[in-house]
Coordinates of C-alpha atoms in Angstrom, one line a residue:
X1 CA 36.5 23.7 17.0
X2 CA 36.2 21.1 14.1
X3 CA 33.1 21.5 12.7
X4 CA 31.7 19.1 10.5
X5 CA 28.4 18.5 8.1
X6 CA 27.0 15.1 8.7
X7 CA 23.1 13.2 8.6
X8 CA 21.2 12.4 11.7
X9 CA 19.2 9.6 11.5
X10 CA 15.2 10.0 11.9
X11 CA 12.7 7.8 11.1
X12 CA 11.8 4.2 12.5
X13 CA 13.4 1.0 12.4
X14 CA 13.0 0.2 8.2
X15 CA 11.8 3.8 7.3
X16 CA 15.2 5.9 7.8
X17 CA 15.1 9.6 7.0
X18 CA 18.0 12.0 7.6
X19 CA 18.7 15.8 8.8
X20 CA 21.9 17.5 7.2
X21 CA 23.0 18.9 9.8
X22 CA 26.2 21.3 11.4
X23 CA 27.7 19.9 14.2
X24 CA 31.5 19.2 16.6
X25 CA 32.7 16.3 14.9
X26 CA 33.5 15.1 18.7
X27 CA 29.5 14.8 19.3
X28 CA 27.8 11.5 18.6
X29 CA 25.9 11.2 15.6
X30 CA 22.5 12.2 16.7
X31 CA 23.6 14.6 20.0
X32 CA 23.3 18.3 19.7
X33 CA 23.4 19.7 16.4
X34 CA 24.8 23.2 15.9
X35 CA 22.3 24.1 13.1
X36 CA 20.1 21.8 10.7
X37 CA 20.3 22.8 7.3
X38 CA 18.6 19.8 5.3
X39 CA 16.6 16.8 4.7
X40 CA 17.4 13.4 3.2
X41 CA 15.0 11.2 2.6
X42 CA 16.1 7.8 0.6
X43 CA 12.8 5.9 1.1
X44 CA 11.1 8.5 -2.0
X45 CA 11.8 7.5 -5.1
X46 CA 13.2 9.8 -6.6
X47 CA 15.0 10.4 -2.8
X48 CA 14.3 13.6 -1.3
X49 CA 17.1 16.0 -0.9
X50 CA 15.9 19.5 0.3
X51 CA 19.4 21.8 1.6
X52 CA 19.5 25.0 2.5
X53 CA 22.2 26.5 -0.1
X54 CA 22.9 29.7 1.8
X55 CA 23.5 27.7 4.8
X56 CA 25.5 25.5 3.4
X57 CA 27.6 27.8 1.7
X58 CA 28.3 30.0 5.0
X59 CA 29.6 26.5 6.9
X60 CA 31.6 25.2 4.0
X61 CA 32.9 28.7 3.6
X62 CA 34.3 28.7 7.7
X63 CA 35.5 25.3 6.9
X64 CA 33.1 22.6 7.8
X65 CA 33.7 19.3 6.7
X66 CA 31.5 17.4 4.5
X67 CA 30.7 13.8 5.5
X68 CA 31.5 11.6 2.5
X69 CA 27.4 11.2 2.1
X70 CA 26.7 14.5 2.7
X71 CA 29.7 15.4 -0.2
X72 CA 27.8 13.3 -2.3
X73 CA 24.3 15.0 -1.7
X74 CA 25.8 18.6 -2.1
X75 CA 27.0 17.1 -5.2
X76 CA 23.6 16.0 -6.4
X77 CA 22.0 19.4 -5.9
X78 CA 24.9 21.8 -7.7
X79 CA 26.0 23.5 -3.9
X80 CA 29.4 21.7 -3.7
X81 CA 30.1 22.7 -7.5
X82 CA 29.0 26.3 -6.5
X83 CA 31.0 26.7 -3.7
X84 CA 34.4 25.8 -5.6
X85 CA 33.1 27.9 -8.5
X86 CA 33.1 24.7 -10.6
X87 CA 31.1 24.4 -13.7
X88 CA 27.4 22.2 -12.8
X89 CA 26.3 24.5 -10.3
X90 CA 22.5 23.7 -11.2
X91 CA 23.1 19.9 -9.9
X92 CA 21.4 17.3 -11.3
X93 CA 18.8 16.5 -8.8
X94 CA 15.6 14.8 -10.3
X95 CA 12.3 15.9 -9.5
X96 CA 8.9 14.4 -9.1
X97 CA 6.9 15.5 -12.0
X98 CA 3.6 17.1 -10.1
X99 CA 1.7 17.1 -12.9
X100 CA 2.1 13.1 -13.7
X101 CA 1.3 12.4 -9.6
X102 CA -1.7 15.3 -9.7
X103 CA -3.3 13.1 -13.5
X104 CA -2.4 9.7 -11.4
X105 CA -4.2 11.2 -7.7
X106 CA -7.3 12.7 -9.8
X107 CA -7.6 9.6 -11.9
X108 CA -7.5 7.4 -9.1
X109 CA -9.9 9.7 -6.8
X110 CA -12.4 9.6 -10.3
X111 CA -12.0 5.9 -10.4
X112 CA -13.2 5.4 -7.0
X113 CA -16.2 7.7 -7.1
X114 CA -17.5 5.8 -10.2
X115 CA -17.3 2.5 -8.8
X116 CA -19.0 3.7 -5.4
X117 CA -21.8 5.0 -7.8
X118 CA -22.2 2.1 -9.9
X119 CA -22.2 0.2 -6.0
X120 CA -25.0 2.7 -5.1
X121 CA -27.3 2.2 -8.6
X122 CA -27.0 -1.4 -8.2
X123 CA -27.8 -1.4 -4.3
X124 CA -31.2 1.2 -5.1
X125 CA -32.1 -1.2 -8.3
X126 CA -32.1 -4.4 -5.8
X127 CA -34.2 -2.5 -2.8
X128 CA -36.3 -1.3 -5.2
X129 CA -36.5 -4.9 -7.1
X130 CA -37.4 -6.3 -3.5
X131 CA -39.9 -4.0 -2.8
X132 CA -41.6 -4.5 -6.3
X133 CA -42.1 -8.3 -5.4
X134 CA -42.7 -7.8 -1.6
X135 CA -45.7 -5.6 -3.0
X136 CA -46.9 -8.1 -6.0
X137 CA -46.9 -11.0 -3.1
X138 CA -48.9 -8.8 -0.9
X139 CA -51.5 -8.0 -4.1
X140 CA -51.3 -11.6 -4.6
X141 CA -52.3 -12.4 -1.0
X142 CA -54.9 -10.2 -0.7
X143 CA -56.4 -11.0 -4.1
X144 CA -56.6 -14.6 -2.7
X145 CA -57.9 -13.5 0.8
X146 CA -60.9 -11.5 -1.4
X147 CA -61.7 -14.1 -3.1
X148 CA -61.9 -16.8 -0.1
X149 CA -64.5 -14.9 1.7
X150 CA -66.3 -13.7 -0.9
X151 CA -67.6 -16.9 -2.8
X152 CA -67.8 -19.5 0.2
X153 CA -67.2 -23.7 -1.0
X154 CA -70.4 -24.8 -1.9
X155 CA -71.6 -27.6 0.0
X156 CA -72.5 -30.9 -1.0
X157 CA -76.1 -32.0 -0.6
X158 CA -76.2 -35.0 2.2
X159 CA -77.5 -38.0 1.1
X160 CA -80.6 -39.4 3.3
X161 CA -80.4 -42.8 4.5

């Protein structure tokens, strides 16, 4: 049987994502797999290769054939050179620093804390703004309401005719 290591294509219509995997290079390209041994994912910057070595190394060791792609990506991550006992057998795949994205995440998360506090002091300084004038307008009416029925309008002395 001709085995061969190709991608199958996940994902949705503009957000691909592939599976290395083993198959029969008679099968279509996403029919029954024989074994998965990897992710692709070329939408991530920097793109996200995760293959299992081992795995990798057992198949190309009973001949499987690389897809030109997959070549490439067993290339990137060193298994390709280790297999042929070439020198560059750590690859050269990049990494996302964690620490950088964790600084970024936390900074962010901080960011948005503060502003909902400031939004929160800002919103408790109006109410309590409103209530301080509702309550001076409510003095002011009843200081006006005591003094109404306390001293009534003199009256003016009618003239006799």
């Amino acid at each position: 049987m001709a085995v061969k290591i190709r991608l199958k294509r996940m994902g949705k219509k503009f957000a691909p994502f592939y599976r290395v995997v083993v198959l029969d290079s008679r099968k279509k390209r996403d029919g029954r797999v024989i074994e998965e041994v990897g992710l692709y994912d070329p939408m991530q910057e920097p793109s996200l290769i995760r293959i299992d070595s081992e795995r990798v190394q057992y198949w190309l060791g009973v001949g499987a054939q690389p897809s030109d792609t997959v070549f490439n990506l067993l290339k990137i991550t060193g298994d390709y050179q280790k297999f042929k006992g070439l020198p560059g057998a750590e690859g050269r795949l990049k990494v996302k620093d964690a620490e950088a994205a964790a600084a970024a995440k936390e900074a962010a998360v901080k960011a948005v804390s503060d502003d909902a506090e400031k939004r929160k002091a800002a919103a408790a300084k109006a109410k309590a703004d409103a209530e301080k004038e509702a309550a001076d307008a409510a003095a002011a009416e009843a200081k006006a309401a005591e003094g109404s029925s306390e001293e009534p309008a003199p009256e003016a002395p009618a003239e006799e005719a």
